[in-house]
């Protein structure tokens, strides 16, 4: 609860506002990366397992017992999976797909992901 108060007081949530209009483009980027053969299968499997968990009836915080908050774990996991999938994908491949989507998304993406250096050997190719 203290974390949430600190987050709201500092206005850190405002950092996410420019991303909201770009959500369809982030989804498009994720789909393009998922279909790309240069992305490691192990990284794609992380996405599949995460989506299966979100779709499964089993939850860490069941929706029935925690109305409203029950969806929070699903939303958090979905945000983490999307972020990690893009972060851990090869930067050259990500930049190629971001350029293909283009427009305002390209500028928003590079502001959001500026200077990232993903771990090189986190996911072996293949």
Backbone as a ProteinNet text record, in pm:
[ID]
protein_1_A
[PRIMARY]
XXXXXXXXXXXXXXXXXXXXXXXXXXXXXXXXXXXXXXXXXXXXXXXXXXXXXXXXXXXXXXXXXXXXXXXXXXXXXXXXXXXXXXXXXXXXXXXXXXXXXXXXXXXXXXXXXXXXXXXXXXXXXX
[TERTIARY]
81.5	0	86.8	197.1	289.4	345.8	374.6	428	329.4	201.7	99.8	87.9	91.3	84.2	203.8	321.8	443.6	436.3	384.7	370.6	278.2	165.3	69.6	122.7	192	244.7	351.1	437.1	546.4	501.9	383.6	335.4	402.5	457.8	526.4	431.4	304.1	207.1	191	224.1	213	308.3	412.6	509.8	446.4	339.8	276.1	169.2	125.4	16.7	45.6	167.6	192.1	184.5	192.5	188.9	47.5	-52.1	-189	-236.8	-220.2	-264.8	-184.2	-66.5	19.8	1.3	-90.7	-110.1	-135.8	-220.4	-237.9	-106.9	-20.4	108.3	201.5	197.1	276.8	228.4	97.1	42.4	86.5	81.3	126.9	275.4	356.4	498.8	519.7	448.5	460	423	316.5	273.5	377.4	429.9	532.7	656.9	698.1	815.3	787.6	667.1	632.7	638.6	600.3	602.3	740.1	832.9	966.2	1049.6	1112.4	1192.5	1323.9	1365.3	1492.1	1479.2	1358.1	1334.6	1345.7	1424.1	1443	1311.5	1301.9	1182.9	1161	1268.2	1255.1	1188.6	1214.2	1151.6	1004	974	834.6	756	821.9	752	714.7	795.3	760.6	627.8	609.5	486	368.3	387.2	279.7	237.7	335.1	303.9	231.7	276	210.6	67.3	44	-92.1	-180.6	-126.1	-203.9	-241.7	-149.9	-182.4	-294.6	-286.9	-389.4	-525.3	-527.4	-653.4	-704.4	-617.5	-658.3	-747.7	-831.3	-919	-845.8	-720.6	-643.7	-569.3	-582.2	-518.2	-452.3	-351.6	-291.5	-392.3	-458.9	-566.6	-695.7	-777.2	-898.5	-993.6	-1049.8	-1141.4	-1267.4	-1305	-1425.9	-1408.9	-1292.5	-1268.6	-1225.5	-1161.7	-1111.5	-1165.7	-1295.1	-1349.7	-1272.6	-1238.8	-1160.5	-1011.8	-968.8	-826.9	-783.2	-877.8	-844.7	-785.6	-822.9	-769.4	-632.7	-594.2	-468.2	-348	-350.3	-236.3	-227.5	-342.9	-342	-287.1	-331.2	-285.7	-136.7	-91.6	50.1	135.5	91.6	166.1	169.3	57.3	52	147.5	150.7	242.1	387.4	419	556.5	597.4	509.2	541.9	569.4	483.1	504.2	633.6	660.2	782.4	905.9	905.8	1021.8	1043	935	946.5	1016.2	978.3	1041.8	1184.7	1205.5	1338.4	1439.8	1397.9	1490.6	1502.8	1425.4	1439.8	1564.2	1625.3	1744.4	1713.1	1792.5	1763.9	1752.5	1834	1827.5	1692.5	1641.3	1511.5	1400	1407.1	1306.1	1305.8	1423.1	1431.2	1378.1	1401.5	1349.2	1196.7	1134.7	988	930.2	998.8	953	955.8	1060.9	1070.3	960.8	926.6	820.9	685.3	661.8	536.5	539.5	654.6	681.6	593.1	593	510	545.7	444.6	461.9	505.9	466.1	504.6	655.1	723.2	868.8	933.2	886.1	939.5	904.7	779.3	737	814.8	834.4	906.8	1049.9	1117.6	1257.8	1273.6	1174.8	1178.8	1160.7	1070	1039.4	1152.3	1207.3	1309.1	1449.7	1471.2	1601.5	1712.2	1818.4	1937.3	1931.1	1835.1	1831	1936.2	1992.8	2090	2044.1	1972.8	1922.2	2035.4	2015.8	2118.7	2141.4	2264.4	2296.6	2267.1	2297.1	2284	2168.6	2070.7	1958.9	1881.3	1853.7	1778.9	1859.9	1902.4	1978.6	1889.8	1947.7	1868.4	1839.6	1727.4	1692.5	1564.4
-118.6	0	126.3	121.5	234.2	261	151.9	165.4	239.6	202.6	266.3	415.2	449.1	590.3	668.1	607.4	672.3	690.4	587.7	593.7	707.7	720	825.4	963	973	1101.6	1153.9	1067.6	1110.7	1128.9	1082.8	1097.4	1004.6	892.3	800.1	735.5	724.8	666.9	752	880.6	968.1	926.8	854	807.8	709.9	641.9	542.2	601	722.6	781.6	790.7	828.1	834	697.4	589.9	456.3	410.6	465.1	416.8	428	541.5	546.3	453.5	412.4	327.8	178.8	141.7	-0.1	-87.6	-45.8	-129.9	-153.1	-52.5	-69.6	-161	-155.3	-248.4	-391.4	-409.7	-543	-588.5	-499.5	-531.6	-569.1	-494.8	-525.4	-662.5	-691.2	-822	-934.8	-916.1	-1019	-1037.4	-928.4	-937.6	-1009.2	-976.8	-1042.9	-1190.9	-1222.3	-1362.3	-1445.9	-1387.7	-1461	-1464	-1382.2	-1374.5	-1496.3	-1559.3	-1679.9	-1650.8	-1526.2	-1491.5	-1477.5	-1478	-1471.7	-1613.4	-1633.1	-1767.6	-1832.9	-1962.8	-2039.2	-2033.5	-2034.9	-2030	-1899.8	-1792.9	-1665	-1666	-1724.9	-1736.3	-1826	-1929.7	-2019.8	-1947.5	-1849.5	-1770.1	-1697.6	-1646	-1575.7	-1672.9	-1789.8	-1888.8	-1932.7	-1963.4	-2006.6	-1895.3	-1772.8	-1660.8	-1641.1	-1649.3	-1633.3	-1748.8	-1870.6	-1984.8	-1965.8	-1912.5	-1885.7	-1782.8	-1678.3	-1573.9	-1630.1	-1719.7	-1777.6	-1889.7	-1946.4	-2058.3	-2008.5	-2098.2	-2057.8	-2046.6	-2089.4	-2084.1	-1951.1	-1885.4	-1755.4	-1748.6	-1664.6	-1637.9	-1563.2	-1464.9	-1391.8	-1420	-1516.5	-1552.7	-1434.3	-1423.9	-1314.5	-1321	-1442.6	-1460	-1402.4	-1424.6	-1379.1	-1232.9	-1186	-1048.5	-975.2	-939.5	-873.3	-744.4	-730.9	-614.6	-637.2	-677	-702.9	-835.9	-925.6	-1055.9	-1044.5	-940.2	-920.8	-852.8	-802.9	-730.4	-819.2	-944.2	-1032.6	-1067	-1082.9	-1110.4	-991.2	-873.3	-752.1	-728.1	-750.5	-732.8	-832.1	-957.4	-1059.8	-1027.9	-984.8	-950.2	-835.3	-734.5	-621.4	-666.9	-751.1	-799.9	-884.9	-972.5	-1059.1	-975	-877.9	-792.7	-715	-659.3	-581.5	-670.4	-785.5	-875.8	-933	-965	-1021.5	-923.3	-797.7	-696.8	-670	-659.4	-629.7	-738.2	-864.8	-976.2	-1023.5	-965.5	-998.9	-929.2	-985.1	-920.5	-777	-679.4	-538.5	-507.2	-570.5	-542.8	-585.2	-697.9	-747.4	-655	-614.5	-524.1	-392.5	-334.8	-207.6	-219.4	-332.8	-354.7	-350.4	-417	-419.9	-285.8	-217.7	-84.4	10.9	3.4	88.7	56	-72.3	-112.1	-57.7	-51.9	4.5	156	217.3	358.4	458.2	579.5	688.1	731.8	779.5	827.6	714.4	592	477.4	463.9	487.9	474.6	569.9	691.5	789.9	750.8	711.7	670.7	549.7	453.5	331.6	363.1	443.9	473.1	559.3	641.6	715.4	620	524.7	432.3	331	278.5	174.3	228.3	356.5	414.9	355.8	320.2	274.1	135.2	54	-78.8	-168.9	-249.9	-350.6	-483.9	-563.2	-690	-787.1	-878.7	-978.4	-1065.3	-1076.3	-1142.8	-1291.8	-1359.5	-1505	-1554	-1470.2	-1510.9	-1625.3	-1614.7	-1717.6	-1764.5	-1890	-1940.2	-1948.9	-1925.8	-1932.8	-2077.5	-2095.2	-2229.1	-2276
0	0	0	73.4	75	-64	-135.8	-271.1	-360.5	-351.1	-433.8	-400.8	-273.3	-234.2	-288.4	-279	-329.2	-480.7	-548.7	-694.1	-734.6	-666.4	-699	-661.4	-549.1	-504.6	-600.1	-646	-734.5	-879.1	-911.2	-1047.6	-1146.6	-1097.3	-1187.7	-1287.7	-1249.8	-1341.1	-1467.3	-1459.8	-1577	-1688	-1651.3	-1750.5	-1849.9	-1806.6	-1891.1	-1983.2	-1957.4	-2036.1	-2185.8	-2229.4	-2373.9	-2442.4	-2364.1	-2423.9	-2456.3	-2389.7	-2406.6	-2551.4	-2619.5	-2759.7	-2851	-2805.4	-2888.1	-2859.9	-2771.1	-2738.4	-2861.2	-2956.7	-3075.7	-3151.2	-3154.9	-3222.7	-3144.5	-3010.9	-2930.9	-2952.1	-2961.9	-2989.7	-3128.3	-3225.2	-3360.5	-3360	-3284.6	-3274.2	-3211.4	-3103.9	-3039.8	-3133.9	-3210.9	-3306	-3416.3	-3466.3	-3571.2	-3519.1	-3395.7	-3337.1	-3312.9	-3268.2	-3240.8	-3368.1	-3480	-3607.1	-3672.5	-3625.5	-3685.4	-3646.1	-3743.4	-3718.4	-3646.9	-3644.2	-3578.7	-3426.8	-3376.8	-3232	-3176.9	-3070	-3015	-2971.4	-2996.4	-2959.2	-2807.9	-2731.9	-2585.9	-2540.3	-2609.7	-2576.6	-2615.7	-2729.1	-2771.6	-2676.7	-2624.3	-2532.1	-2402.8	-2360.2	-2242.6	-2266.2	-2385.5	-2419.2	-2418.1	-2477.5	-2484.4	-2344.3	-2258.8	-2121.8	-2045.6	-2061	-1993.6	-2039.3	-2168.8	-2221.5	-2175.6	-2172.9	-2123.3	-1976.5	-1896.6	-1755.8	-1745.8	-1825.3	-1820.7	-1861	-1958.8	-2005	-1915.3	-1832.5	-1747	-1633.4	-1580.6	-1469.9	-1335.9	-1328.4	-1203.9	-1195.5	-1082.1	-1062.5	-925.9	-914.6	-784.2	-697.5	-756.3	-688.1	-764.8	-718.4	-792.7	-809.5	-928.5	-960.2	-873.8	-834.9	-754.7	-613.9	-552.9	-416.2	-409.3	-511.7	-513.6	-636.2	-635.8	-754.7	-786.5	-910.6	-952.9	-936.8	-817.5	-793.7	-853.7	-875.4	-932.5	-1071.8	-1142.5	-1277.3	-1275	-1159.4	-1147.9	-1176.4	-1126.7	-1153.6	-1301.4	-1366.8	-1511	-1588.6	-1553.3	-1621.9	-1599	-1475.7	-1443.8	-1521	-1524	-1597.3	-1746.6	-1800.6	-1942.3	-1974.8	-1890	-1911.5	-1902.2	-1803.8	-1789.5	-1909	-1954.3	-2068.3	-2192	-2218.9	-2335.6	-2327.5	-2210.6	-2190.8	-2204.7	-2137	-2140.8	-2280.4	-2349.9	-2484.4	-2578	-2570.3	-2655.5	-2608.9	-2478	-2423.2	-2455	-2447.5	-2463.5	-2607.7	-2697.6	-2839.5	-2893.8	-2998.5	-3055.8	-3099.8	-3055.5	-3084.8	-3233.8	-3317.5	-3461.5	-3518.7	-3471.5	-3519.6	-3471	-3344.8	-3289.3	-3366.6	-3389.3	-3461.9	-3603.9	-3666.5	-3802	-3802	-3705.7	-3699.9	-3654.8	-3564.9	-3522.6	-3641.6	-3722.5	-3841.7	-3941.5	-3952.3	-4045.6	-4001	-3870.5	-3819.6	-3836	-3802.3	-3830.3	-3759.2	-3812	-3761	-3620.5	-3550.9	-3414.3	-3320.9	-3354	-3270.5	-3262.1	-3371.1	-3373.2	-3271.8	-3266.4	-3172.1	-3027.6	-3004.6	-2870.5	-2823.8	-2913.2	-2877.2	-2836.3	-2915.6	-2886.2	-2761	-2729.3	-2603	-2485.8	-2501.1	-2392.9	-2371.6	-2478.7	-2470.6	-2495.9	-2477.3	-2510.1	-2424.3	-2490.3	-2420.3	-2362.5	-2403.3	-2342.2	-2403.8	-2321.3	-2363.2	-2307.4	-2387.8	-2336.3	-2307.8	-2212.9	-2185.1	-2307.6	-2351.1	-2477.6	-2475.2	-2367.1	-2367.8	-2281.6	-2254.1	-2169.6	-2232.8	-2361.8	-2431.9	-2551.2	-2551.5	-2666	-2788.5	-2903.7	-3026.3	-3060	-3130.1	-3174.7	-3129.3
[MASK]
++++++++++++++++++++++++++++++++++++++++++++++++++++++++++++++++++++++++++++++++++++++++++++++++++++++++++++++++++++++++++++++

